[in-house]
Amino acid sequence: NAGVTQTPKFQVLKTGQSMTLQCAQDMNHEYMSWYRQDPGMGLRLIHYSVGAGITDQGEVPNGYNVSRSTTEDFPLRLLSAAPSQTSVYFCASKGTNYGYTFGSGTRLTVV
Amino acid sequence: TQLLEQSPQFLSIQEGENLTVYCNSSSVFSSLQWYRQEPGEGPVLLVTVVTGGEVKKLKRLTFQFGDARKDSSLHITAAQPGDTGLYLCAGGAGGTSYGKLTFGQGTILTVHP
């Protein structure tokens, strides 16, 4: 029972590079979200999806892109990495219950 | 934008002491969730409260949702070193924003033996 799987676990990027953070869930959950976590700021919502083909912006969407072509996958794309995007990124999913299941995170450093 | 103010940000106590963590907002939430996070891992759901005035207990942890569904508290009785971690409250939006969570800043709890 894998739950929510995020890859990679660690990544170092140079300013201006692009990359995709992968997220997959095997629980047939409709809702999926991406958060970033920075010290003293809790988790902030980047993008959010209520089902395949439907996405919406969260609190801090600038510089990030998402798509949801299948129920299982919800990749997060960094278009042109900036040092301000250095953070820990979490993907989460939920079904009919209220609570979310989180992945173990991707620690991203932009130099 | 809905905001959740969580306090205190840091809590350092001795084993056996009691503690309370608060989450407050001026917004009404459809649910209030509490998560616990260990270093290097994602948050793990502890409990969800959905009804104003609701109280839920999980062993030594007691969770309460305010009558107006704008605030919540987590009370730990006789804290143990195993309770050490980051505690996060999160408010669930309703209506067309159902499924969106707003997190508080988190409380880092350290329980000393």
Tab-separated table of C-alpha atoms in Angstrom:
chain	number	residue	atom	x	y	z
A	1	ASN	CA	0.000	0.000	0.000
A	2	ALA	CA	2.205	2.845	-1.307
A	3	GLY	CA	-0.098	5.814	-0.605
A	4	VAL	CA	1.380	9.036	-2.037
A	5	THR	CA	4.761	8.708	-3.739
A	6	GLN	CA	6.926	11.739	-4.494
A	7	THR	CA	10.079	11.782	-6.581
A	8	PRO	CA	12.812	12.876	-6.344
A	9	LYS	CA	13.457	13.182	-2.589
A	10	PHE	CA	16.250	15.717	-3.068
A	11	GLN	CA	17.107	18.042	-5.948
A	12	VAL	CA	19.557	20.870	-6.553
A	13	LEU	CA	18.820	23.221	-9.450
A	14	LYS	CA	20.592	26.185	-10.908
A	15	THR	CA	18.688	29.439	-11.255
A	16	GLY	CA	16.705	29.410	-14.485
A	17	GLN	CA	16.528	25.658	-14.875
A	18	SER	CA	13.184	23.892	-15.138
A	19	MET	CA	12.123	20.617	-13.631
A	20	THR	CA	9.110	18.489	-12.760
A	21	LEU	CA	8.333	17.129	-9.324
A	22	GLN	CA	6.432	13.882	-9.636
A	23	CYS	CA	3.513	12.805	-7.456
A	24	ALA	CA	1.493	9.601	-7.732
A	25	GLN	CA	-1.196	8.100	-5.510
A	26	ASP	CA	-2.694	4.630	-5.638
A	27	MET	CA	-5.794	5.237	-3.488
A	28	ASN	CA	-8.103	6.456	-6.289
A	29	HIS	CA	-8.420	9.818	-4.530
A	30	GLU	CA	-10.113	12.649	-6.409
A	31	TYR	CA	-8.496	15.559	-4.561
A	32	MET	CA	-4.780	16.268	-4.884
A	33	SER	CA	-2.735	19.255	-3.753
A	34	TRP	CA	0.785	20.635	-3.793
A	35	TYR	CA	2.170	22.542	-0.807
A	36	ARG	CA	5.465	24.155	-0.010
A	37	GLN	CA	6.821	24.284	3.527
A	38	ASP	CA	9.154	27.015	4.697
A	39	PRO	CA	10.403	27.590	8.266
A	40	GLY	CA	7.868	29.423	10.430
A	41	MET	CA	5.236	29.523	7.688
A	42	GLY	CA	3.466	26.201	7.918
A	43	LEU	CA	2.377	24.743	4.582
A	44	ARG	CA	1.175	26.985	1.788
A	45	LEU	CA	-1.036	25.727	-1.022
A	46	ILE	CA	0.473	26.051	-4.508
A	47	HIS	CA	-2.028	24.265	-6.761
A	48	TYR	CA	-4.948	21.994	-6.238
A	49	SER	CA	-7.081	19.543	-8.240
A	50	VAL	CA	-10.558	18.127	-7.632
A	51	GLY	CA	-10.245	15.494	-10.329
A	52	ALA	CA	-8.661	14.587	-13.639
A	53	GLY	CA	-8.633	17.568	-15.990
A	54	ILE	CA	-9.500	20.107	-13.261
A	55	THR	CA	-6.925	22.273	-11.501
A	56	ASP	CA	-7.039	25.526	-9.557
A	57	GLN	CA	-4.550	27.944	-8.056
A	58	GLY	CA	-3.754	28.081	-4.402
A	59	GLU	CA	-2.133	30.754	-2.277
A	60	VAL	CA	1.314	30.840	-3.963
A	61	PRO	CA	0.956	29.650	-7.597
A	62	ASN	CA	3.411	31.981	-9.364
A	63	GLY	CA	6.315	30.167	-11.029
A	64	TYR	CA	4.590	26.775	-10.896
A	65	ASN	CA	2.466	24.828	-13.350
A	66	VAL	CA	0.337	21.717	-12.895
A	67	SER	CA	-1.796	19.380	-14.955
A	68	ARG	CA	-3.962	16.394	-14.016
A	69	SER	CA	-4.358	14.051	-16.953
A	70	THR	CA	-5.086	10.994	-14.783
A	71	THR	CA	-6.551	10.424	-11.329
A	72	GLU	CA	-3.254	8.945	-10.121
A	73	ASP	CA	-0.705	11.573	-11.169
A	74	PHE	CA	-0.319	15.253	-10.345
A	75	PRO	CA	3.096	16.604	-11.436
A	76	LEU	CA	4.338	20.056	-10.425
A	77	ARG	CA	6.469	21.936	-12.935
A	78	LEU	CA	8.905	24.690	-12.048
A	79	LEU	CA	9.174	26.822	-15.173
A	80	SER	CA	12.334	28.801	-14.397
A	81	ALA	CA	13.723	28.046	-10.938
A	82	ALA	CA	14.545	30.938	-8.594
A	83	PRO	CA	16.316	30.891	-5.188
A	84	SER	CA	12.974	31.900	-3.603
A	85	GLN	CA	11.653	28.487	-4.631
A	86	THR	CA	14.094	26.716	-2.326
A	87	SER	CA	11.744	24.810	-0.058
A	88	VAL	CA	10.317	21.429	0.865
A	89	TYR	CA	7.457	20.425	-1.409
A	90	PHE	CA	4.656	18.103	-0.363
A	91	CYS	CA	2.029	16.427	-2.465
A	92	ALA	CA	-1.170	15.247	-0.787
A	93	SER	CA	-4.356	13.466	-1.756
A	94	LYS	CA	-7.755	12.853	-0.220
A	95	GLY	CA	-10.826	10.845	-1.003
A	96	THR	CA	-14.267	11.188	0.527
A	97	ASN	CA	-12.945	11.650	4.069
A	98	TYR	CA	-11.795	15.072	5.219
A	99	GLY	CA	-8.161	14.310	5.929
A	100	TYR	CA	-5.293	14.369	3.460
A	101	THR	CA	-2.565	11.762	3.010
A	102	PHE	CA	0.812	13.370	2.407
A	103	GLY	CA	3.871	12.160	0.586
A	104	SER	CA	7.288	12.264	2.243
A	105	GLY	CA	8.332	15.418	0.403
A	106	THR	CA	10.912	16.726	-2.064
A	107	ARG	CA	13.647	18.949	-0.689
A	108	LEU	CA	14.576	21.445	-3.424
A	109	THR	CA	17.527	23.801	-3.365
A	110	VAL	CA	17.937	26.454	-6.063
A	111	VAL	CA	21.419	27.966	-6.295
B	1	THR	CA	-7.850	34.646	1.970
B	2	GLN	CA	-8.473	32.589	5.089
B	3	LEU	CA	-5.767	32.784	7.769
B	4	LEU	CA	-5.089	30.542	10.752
B	5	GLU	CA	-2.993	31.821	13.627
B	6	GLN	CA	-1.387	29.008	15.591
B	7	SER	CA	0.234	29.515	18.994
B	8	PRO	CA	2.627	29.062	20.568
B	9	GLN	CA	5.214	28.589	17.827
B	10	PHE	CA	7.600	26.781	20.201
B	11	LEU	CA	6.891	24.754	23.329
B	12	SER	CA	9.555	23.109	25.478
B	13	ILE	CA	8.284	21.193	28.493
B	14	GLN	CA	9.204	18.409	30.883
B	15	GLU	CA	7.761	14.917	30.695
B	16	GLY	CA	4.482	14.710	32.610
B	17	GLU	CA	3.407	18.309	32.046
B	18	ASN	CA	0.196	19.325	30.302
B	19	LEU	CA	0.048	21.677	27.323
B	20	THR	CA	-2.405	23.360	24.982
B	21	VAL	CA	-1.914	24.551	21.404
B	22	TYR	CA	-4.341	27.040	19.896
B	23	CYS	CA	-5.513	27.819	16.384
B	24	ASN	CA	-7.549	30.944	15.779
B	25	SER	CA	-9.103	32.580	12.758
B	26	SER	CA	-11.616	35.232	11.822
B	27	SER	CA	-12.943	32.869	9.138
B	28	VAL	CA	-15.380	30.000	9.459
B	29	PHE	CA	-14.087	26.600	8.388
B	30	SER	CA	-16.085	23.544	7.347
B	31	SER	CA	-13.611	21.336	9.209
B	32	LEU	CA	-10.514	21.663	11.346
B	33	GLN	CA	-7.781	19.079	11.043
B	34	TRP	CA	-4.733	18.450	13.201
B	35	TYR	CA	-1.575	16.890	11.820
B	36	ARG	CA	1.691	15.810	13.348
B	37	GLN	CA	4.935	15.899	11.392
B	38	GLU	CA	8.242	14.171	12.118
B	39	PRO	CA	11.543	15.456	10.663
B	40	GLY	CA	12.013	14.394	7.049
B	41	GLU	CA	8.441	13.143	6.706
B	42	GLY	CA	5.104	14.493	5.552
B	43	PRO	CA	2.341	15.498	7.980
B	44	VAL	CA	0.177	12.687	9.314
B	45	LEU	CA	-3.471	13.290	10.146
B	46	LEU	CA	-4.356	12.995	13.848
B	47	VAL	CA	-7.998	14.027	13.860
B	48	THR	CA	-10.700	15.968	12.029
B	49	VAL	CA	-13.446	17.935	13.780
B	50	VAL	CA	-16.398	19.191	11.780
B	51	THR	CA	-19.155	20.275	14.177
B	52	GLY	CA	-19.045	23.474	16.236
B	53	GLY	CA	-18.318	22.590	19.876
B	54	GLU	CA	-17.112	19.094	18.963
B	55	VAL	CA	-14.589	17.423	21.252
B	56	LYS	CA	-12.545	14.391	20.219
B	57	LYS	CA	-10.102	12.403	22.308
B	58	LEU	CA	-7.177	10.347	21.076
B	59	LYS	CA	-5.555	8.715	24.120
B	60	ARG	CA	-3.873	11.644	25.942
B	61	LEU	CA	-4.761	14.170	23.208
B	62	THR	CA	-7.994	16.174	23.328
B	63	PHE	CA	-9.126	18.222	20.336
B	64	GLN	CA	-11.855	20.853	20.425
B	65	PHE	CA	-13.585	22.838	17.677
B	66	GLY	CA	-14.977	26.210	18.684
B	67	ASP	CA	-18.729	26.759	18.682
B	68	ALA	CA	-18.463	29.205	15.775
B	69	ARG	CA	-16.049	26.908	13.856
B	70	LYS	CA	-13.375	29.611	13.777
B	71	ASP	CA	-10.938	28.206	16.324
B	72	SER	CA	-9.610	24.955	17.715
B	73	SER	CA	-7.343	23.673	20.448
B	74	LEU	CA	-5.183	20.629	21.061
B	75	HIS	CA	-4.567	19.648	24.679
B	76	ILE	CA	-2.010	17.011	25.635
B	77	THR	CA	-2.152	15.510	29.109
B	78	ALA	CA	0.986	14.169	30.777
B	79	ALA	CA	3.241	14.753	27.778
B	80	GLN	CA	5.834	12.128	26.916
B	81	PRO	CA	9.093	12.394	24.923
B	82	GLY	CA	7.361	10.463	22.135
B	83	ASP	CA	4.982	13.425	21.690
B	84	THR	CA	7.894	15.551	20.427
B	85	GLY	CA	7.258	16.853	16.922
B	86	LEU	CA	5.666	19.569	14.794
B	87	TYR	CA	1.922	19.964	15.265
B	88	LEU	CA	-0.074	21.656	12.522
B	89	CYS	CA	-3.680	22.762	12.437
B	90	ALA	CA	-5.445	23.113	9.090
B	91	GLY	CA	-8.813	24.601	8.249
B	92	GLY	CA	-10.892	23.049	5.510
B	93	ALA	CA	-12.787	25.342	3.163
B	94	GLY	CA	-16.384	24.716	2.150
B	95	GLY	CA	-18.526	25.377	-0.872
B	96	THR	CA	-16.733	25.755	-4.204
B	97	SER	CA	-13.367	25.687	-2.393
B	98	TYR	CA	-14.086	22.350	-0.709
B	99	GLY	CA	-10.889	20.350	-0.330
B	100	LYS	CA	-8.588	23.368	0.062
B	101	LEU	CA	-6.707	23.494	3.347
B	102	THR	CA	-5.277	26.536	5.107
B	103	PHE	CA	-2.489	25.663	7.534
B	104	GLY	CA	-1.375	27.403	10.676
B	105	GLN	CA	2.330	28.160	11.143
B	106	GLY	CA	2.858	25.086	13.302
B	107	THR	CA	3.962	24.416	16.888
B	108	ILE	CA	7.289	22.725	17.526
B	109	LEU	CA	6.871	20.674	20.701
B	110	THR	CA	9.843	19.308	22.604
B	111	VAL	CA	9.210	17.078	25.605
B	112	HIS	CA	12.294	16.510	27.773
B	113	PRO	CA	12.677	13.270	29.769
